[in-house]
Amino acid sequence: MIKISPSILSCDFSRLGYDVEMAEKGGAEYLHIDVMDGLFVPNISIGSCVQKSIRNQSKMVFDTHLMIVDPIRYIDDFYKAGSDIITIHYEACKNVEETLEKIRSLGIKAGLSIKPKTPVSDIKHLEGKFDMLLIMSVEPGFGGQSFIPESLEKIKEARELFPTLDIEVDGGINENNINAVVKSGANILVAGSAVFGKEDIPSAIATLRNNAEA
Ligand code: DX5
Ligand code: ZN
């Protein structure tokens, strides 16, 4: 069973509530919330107050992706704002294990993310300490970039190393490449522009799901 996680980074923020409602209506299981600090990545996006403002209107799994330096500082805030999964970057932590433990201590899932240039083998030693691996298939920082083709090999490698783990892929996923991403071993698919960049959000999600499962 695959899960679709629309990224609100590509929403029209003047009608965020409506876009989120359409994603849920379209059957998205997860909602991907991209948090950027202008340091770990060159862009600044949104903070926990925005996440909090949409929490009560949705039952989707809130999948928070922290692209911030030293993310342990903000885990409590996002937990309070309703995250079900908090994903941190391997490259951004002073102490990765402590950060993952902190997330799990709150009773929610801990995700570990790696940027395109970080090999999967770098995180093998952390097996059992996180609940989801997030493989970035673009350089983090912006929506609407093109999928890096070499990511497919990396997903396959990750699936071999972690046969039963949730593997999420984020960046440049669209109706044309989603099938290859799933066949390579991913089971949670983030999509920003391929969902919120479309006029009909539920039908965009349906197309992604159909192609993913084809
Ligand atoms: C990029 C973000 C992604 C992004 C995906 O740094 O982590 O979640 O919003 O957007 P698309 O699907 O348009 O690449
Ligand atoms: Zn993301």
Short mmCIF file of C-alpha atoms and ligand atoms in Angstrom, two decimals:
data_model
loop_
_atom_site.label_atom_id
_atom_site.label_comp_id
_atom_site.label_asym_id
_atom_site.label_seq_id
_atom_site.Cartn_x
_atom_site.Cartn_y
_atom_site.Cartn_z
CA MET A 1 0.00 0.00 0.00
CA ILE A 2 1.45 3.32 -1.05
CA LYS A 3 0.71 6.63 0.60
CA ILE A 4 0.58 10.05 -1.02
CA SER A 5 1.87 13.03 0.96
CA PRO A 6 1.02 16.32 -0.76
CA SER A 7 3.50 19.07 0.13
CA ILE A 8 1.82 22.31 1.18
CA LEU A 9 4.89 24.24 0.02
CA SER A 10 3.17 24.40 -3.38
CA CYS A 11 -0.18 25.59 -1.97
CA ASP A 12 -1.70 28.92 -2.66
CA PHE A 13 -1.20 30.19 0.91
CA SER A 14 -4.00 32.70 0.54
CA ARG A 15 -6.36 29.70 0.56
CA LEU A 16 -4.36 27.14 2.53
CA GLY A 17 -7.42 25.74 4.34
CA TYR A 18 -9.21 25.08 1.07
CA ASP A 19 -6.18 23.40 -0.54
CA VAL A 20 -5.71 21.13 2.48
CA GLU A 21 -9.40 20.22 2.41
CA MET A 22 -9.10 19.31 -1.29
CA ALA A 23 -6.07 17.12 -0.59
CA GLU A 24 -8.01 15.22 2.06
CA LYS A 25 -11.03 14.93 -0.21
CA GLY A 26 -8.72 13.50 -2.87
CA GLY A 27 -7.72 10.70 -0.49
CA ALA A 28 -4.23 11.79 0.51
CA GLU A 29 -3.22 9.83 3.60
CA TYR A 30 -0.43 12.18 4.66
CA LEU A 31 0.13 15.94 4.54
CA HIS A 32 3.74 17.02 4.04
CA ILE A 33 4.78 20.21 5.82
CA ASP A 34 8.11 21.67 4.72
CA VAL A 35 9.88 23.82 7.28
CA MET A 36 12.93 25.78 6.08
CA ASP A 37 15.15 28.11 8.09
CA GLY A 38 17.21 29.94 5.45
CA LEU A 39 20.36 28.30 6.86
CA PHE A 40 20.20 24.57 6.26
CA VAL A 41 18.58 25.45 2.95
CA PRO A 42 18.59 28.83 1.19
CA ASN A 43 14.85 29.35 1.51
CA ILE A 44 12.51 30.25 4.40
CA SER A 45 9.05 28.69 4.50
CA ILE A 46 6.66 28.33 7.42
CA GLY A 47 6.72 27.67 11.15
CA SER A 48 4.68 25.66 13.62
CA CYS A 49 1.92 28.30 13.91
CA VAL A 50 0.88 27.64 10.31
CA GLN A 51 0.81 23.90 10.91
CA LYS A 52 -1.25 24.45 14.06
CA SER A 53 -3.77 26.53 12.14
CA ILE A 54 -4.68 23.60 9.86
CA ARG A 55 -4.40 20.77 12.39
CA ASN A 56 -7.99 20.81 13.57
CA GLN A 57 -9.53 20.72 10.13
CA SER A 58 -7.79 17.53 8.98
CA LYS A 59 -7.36 13.90 9.99
CA MET A 60 -4.44 13.31 7.62
CA VAL A 61 -1.13 12.17 9.06
CA PHE A 62 0.92 15.34 9.55
CA ASP A 63 4.31 14.59 8.04
CA THR A 64 6.61 17.42 9.12
CA HIS A 65 9.91 17.77 7.24
CA LEU A 66 12.33 19.95 9.16
CA MET A 67 15.01 21.42 6.90
CA ILE A 68 16.56 23.37 9.73
CA VAL A 69 19.88 23.49 11.54
CA ASP A 70 19.93 21.76 14.93
CA PRO A 71 16.29 20.60 14.67
CA ILE A 72 16.12 19.29 18.25
CA ARG A 73 15.36 22.90 19.27
CA TYR A 74 11.95 22.84 17.55
CA ILE A 75 10.67 19.31 18.10
CA ASP A 76 8.43 20.20 21.05
CA ASP A 77 6.87 23.07 19.08
CA PHE A 78 5.94 20.89 16.11
CA TYR A 79 4.74 18.10 18.37
CA LYS A 80 2.40 20.60 20.06
CA ALA A 81 1.29 21.81 16.62
CA GLY A 82 0.14 18.29 15.78
CA SER A 83 2.92 16.44 13.94
CA ASP A 84 2.42 12.69 13.67
CA ILE A 85 5.86 12.21 12.10
CA ILE A 86 8.80 14.56 12.46
CA THR A 87 11.63 14.10 9.97
CA ILE A 88 15.00 15.63 10.59
CA HIS A 89 18.08 15.80 8.36
CA TYR A 90 21.06 13.60 9.08
CA GLU A 91 23.27 16.46 7.86
CA ALA A 92 21.68 19.07 10.16
CA CYS A 93 22.06 17.54 13.62
CA LYS A 94 24.73 17.92 16.27
CA ASN A 95 23.61 14.57 17.67
CA VAL A 96 21.35 12.57 15.35
CA GLU A 97 20.59 9.76 17.82
CA GLU A 98 19.59 12.16 20.56
CA THR A 99 17.34 14.02 18.10
CA LEU A 100 15.61 10.83 16.92
CA GLU A 101 15.18 9.69 20.54
CA LYS A 102 13.65 13.03 21.45
CA ILE A 103 11.02 12.65 18.71
CA ARG A 104 10.19 9.09 19.72
CA SER A 105 9.97 10.05 23.40
CA LEU A 106 6.90 12.12 22.49
CA GLY A 107 5.14 9.02 21.14
CA ILE A 108 5.32 10.03 17.48
CA LYS A 109 7.33 8.65 14.57
CA ALA A 110 10.86 9.77 13.83
CA GLY A 111 11.92 10.23 10.21
CA LEU A 112 15.51 10.54 9.07
CA SER A 113 16.24 12.36 5.81
CA ILE A 114 19.30 12.40 3.57
CA LYS A 115 20.16 14.90 0.84
CA PRO A 116 20.99 13.69 -2.69
CA LYS A 117 24.74 13.62 -2.07
CA THR A 118 24.56 11.71 1.22
CA PRO A 119 24.97 7.95 0.64
CA VAL A 120 22.46 5.58 2.20
CA SER A 121 25.36 3.64 3.73
CA ASP A 122 26.07 6.69 5.98
CA ILE A 123 22.93 6.02 8.02
CA LYS A 124 23.03 2.22 8.12
CA HIS A 125 24.44 2.31 11.67
CA LEU A 126 21.28 4.08 12.84
CA GLU A 127 19.02 1.18 11.87
CA GLY A 128 16.26 0.63 14.43
CA LYS A 129 16.50 4.23 15.69
CA PHE A 130 14.11 5.78 13.18
CA ASP A 131 10.73 4.84 11.73
CA MET A 132 10.94 6.30 8.23
CA LEU A 133 13.73 7.12 5.81
CA LEU A 134 13.18 10.20 3.64
CA ILE A 135 15.28 10.20 0.50
CA MET A 136 15.55 13.63 -1.11
CA SER A 137 15.35 13.36 -4.89
CA VAL A 138 16.14 17.08 -5.36
CA GLU A 139 18.41 19.41 -3.39
CA PRO A 140 16.16 20.53 -0.54
CA GLY A 141 15.00 24.15 -0.50
CA PHE A 142 12.49 24.66 -3.27
CA GLY A 143 9.41 23.04 -4.78
CA GLY A 144 9.03 22.50 -8.50
CA GLN A 145 12.53 21.14 -9.26
CA SER A 146 13.27 18.19 -11.54
CA PHE A 147 13.67 14.69 -10.10
CA ILE A 148 17.34 13.63 -10.00
CA PRO A 149 17.38 10.35 -12.02
CA GLU A 150 20.18 8.77 -9.92
CA SER A 151 17.75 8.78 -6.98
CA LEU A 152 16.17 5.58 -8.33
CA GLU A 153 19.33 3.58 -7.69
CA LYS A 154 19.57 5.09 -4.24
CA ILE A 155 15.99 4.08 -3.42
CA LYS A 156 16.73 0.50 -4.55
CA GLU A 157 19.82 0.41 -2.38
CA ALA A 158 17.85 1.74 0.60
CA ARG A 159 15.13 -0.86 0.07
CA GLU A 160 17.73 -3.63 0.10
CA LEU A 161 19.33 -2.30 3.26
CA PHE A 162 15.98 -1.71 5.02
CA PRO A 163 13.48 -4.28 3.65
CA THR A 164 10.56 -3.41 5.94
CA LEU A 165 11.09 0.28 6.66
CA ASP A 166 8.82 3.08 5.42
CA ILE A 167 10.74 4.80 2.63
CA GLU A 168 9.50 8.22 1.58
CA VAL A 169 10.80 10.06 -1.48
CA ASP A 170 10.57 13.83 -1.86
CA GLY A 171 11.26 16.11 -4.81
CA GLY A 172 10.19 16.27 -8.42
CA ILE A 173 7.70 13.40 -8.26
CA ASN A 174 5.03 13.61 -10.94
CA GLU A 175 2.59 11.39 -12.82
CA ASN A 176 5.32 10.28 -15.25
CA ASN A 177 7.99 9.14 -12.81
CA ILE A 178 5.96 8.02 -9.77
CA ASN A 179 5.70 4.44 -11.01
CA ALA A 180 9.49 4.07 -11.27
CA VAL A 181 9.88 5.55 -7.77
CA VAL A 182 7.47 2.97 -6.34
CA LYS A 183 9.00 0.09 -8.33
CA SER A 184 12.38 1.07 -6.91
CA GLY A 185 11.05 0.53 -3.40
CA ALA A 186 9.44 3.71 -2.06
CA ASN A 187 6.06 3.47 -0.33
CA ILE A 188 5.41 7.11 0.69
CA LEU A 189 5.43 9.66 -2.10
CA VAL A 190 5.67 13.40 -1.56
CA ALA A 191 4.29 15.62 -4.30
CA GLY A 192 4.07 19.40 -4.21
CA SER A 193 3.62 20.94 -7.63
CA ALA A 194 2.13 17.72 -9.06
CA VAL A 195 -0.77 18.17 -6.59
CA PHE A 196 -1.18 21.81 -5.58
CA GLY A 197 0.08 23.15 -8.88
CA LYS A 198 -2.95 21.58 -10.59
CA GLU A 199 -6.38 23.06 -10.99
CA ASP A 200 -8.21 19.94 -9.76
CA ILE A 201 -6.39 18.73 -6.63
CA PRO A 202 -8.40 15.50 -5.99
CA SER A 203 -8.00 14.42 -9.59
CA ALA A 204 -4.24 15.15 -9.50
CA ILE A 205 -3.95 12.85 -6.46
CA ALA A 206 -6.02 10.16 -8.20
CA THR A 207 -3.75 10.30 -11.26
CA LEU A 208 -0.64 9.97 -9.12
CA ARG A 209 -2.11 7.00 -7.25
CA ASN A 210 -3.27 5.24 -10.43
CA ASN A 211 0.11 5.65 -12.07
CA ALA A 212 1.95 4.65 -8.88
CA GLU A 213 0.00 1.42 -8.61
CA ALA A 214 -0.03 0.60 -12.34
C1 DX5 B 1 11.88 20.54 -1.17
C2 DX5 B 1 10.75 20.05 -0.30
C3 DX5 B 1 9.74 19.26 -1.04
C4 DX5 B 1 9.01 20.03 -2.11
C5 DX5 B 1 8.43 19.08 -3.09
O1 DX5 B 1 12.91 20.99 -0.38
O2 DX5 B 1 11.24 19.23 0.75
O3 DX5 B 1 8.82 18.65 -0.16
O4 DX5 B 1 7.98 20.83 -1.59
O5 DX5 B 1 7.88 19.81 -4.14
P1 DX5 B 1 7.84 19.22 -5.62
O6 DX5 B 1 7.01 17.96 -5.57
O7 DX5 B 1 7.22 20.30 -6.42
O8 DX5 B 1 9.25 18.90 -6.01
ZN ZN B 2 9.79 17.99 1.92
#
